[in-house]
Amino acid sequence: VRIAVLGTGNVGATLGRRWSACGHDVCFGSRDAGQPRLQPLLKQTGCRACDWPAAVEQADAVLLSVPWKSVFPVLQQIAGVVRNKVLIDCTNPLNASFTGLEMGFTTSAAEQIAERVPDARVVKAFNMVSAATMADPQYGAAPATLFYCGDDAESKAVVHGLAEGIGFSPVDCGPLSHARLLEPLAMLYIHLAFHGWGSHCAFQVVKRSGSFLPTETEDDDC
Ligand SMILES: NC(=O)c1ccc[n+]([C@@H]2O[C@H](COP(=O)([O-])OP(=O)(O)OC[C@H]3O[C@@H](n4cnc5c(N)ncnc54)[C@H](OP(=O)(O)O)[C@@H]3O)[C@@H](O)[C@H]2O)c1
């Protein structure tokens, strides 16, 4: 997959590094593609860096990994070139003090992004896992769960593959409006991380066979 990674911080650098190591064609989009801070990352990955629109132009999928306050300025610049591309939104609409979300219940960051760039195929993903988990999703015998949601099946399949390829256990959570559930989940993760769990913690969803509700049919053992 040709991937534009917009933002070269904790998330962008980590996922860009990992996808590039898997053989994907990664181009970093940066406010300043020539900044010295980027040189070790570019040297290590062999990837290139350019401005946001140039990175998006040559990509099939775009990871939006900038702070929430920068999302709309970035979208404004890439609106003309993001048409039909998979736009992976890993952002969380954190308030200025990082103690809560700026929205929820009736909308989400992902839906606001989709409204702003209606031609893009937005998938919410990677927002509820830490950069440390992105670097290595394996926890003991089981991989961390990666919840994602979106309205376009083809785009979700691309994101599923990108997540699975770096070791996550991806779970489709339905339509993009379910970002209203995934963004607060990130807030829960942040709370745990700052209250003893640290960045090396992640959610895992577990499943077993059997039925419990009257509407379920198999293995009714109640
Ligand atoms: N950190 C995590 O564990 C984590 C996990 C899940 C989701 N997220 C979400 O992912 C997004 C990126 O998080 P991050 O931890 O990677 O952030 P970060 O380390 O601060 O990096 C963000 C990058 O975005 C670019 N950027 C564009 N406008 C900016 C501005 N006004 N100020 C600062 N940087 C700007 C910068 O790259 P250039 O200098 O190259 O432009 C910067 O390196 C956020 O929305 C966050 O909520 C974070």
Coordinates of C-alpha atoms in Angstrom, one line a residue, residues 62-64 68 71 87-92 109-111 113 122-127 179 183:
V62 CA -3.4 8.5 4.4
L63 CA -2.8 8.4 8.2
L64 CA -3.8 11.6 9.9
W68 CA -6.4 17.6 17.2
V71 CA -6.5 18.5 12.0
L87 CA -8.2 8.4 5.4
I88 CA -7.2 6.8 8.6
D89 CA -8.1 9.0 11.6
C90 CA -6.2 8.1 14.7
T91 CA -6.8 11.5 16.4
N92 CA -8.5 12.1 19.7
A109 CA -13.8 13.8 15.5
A110 CA -14.0 11.2 12.8
E111 CA -17.5 12.4 11.7
I113 CA -13.4 15.0 9.6
V122 CA -12.6 7.9 6.5
V123 CA -11.8 5.0 8.9
K124 CA -11.4 5.6 12.6
A125 CA -8.5 3.4 13.8
F126 CA -5.4 3.3 16.0
N127 CA -6.8 6.0 18.3
A179 CA -16.2 6.7 16.6
E183 CA -12.9 8.1 21.2

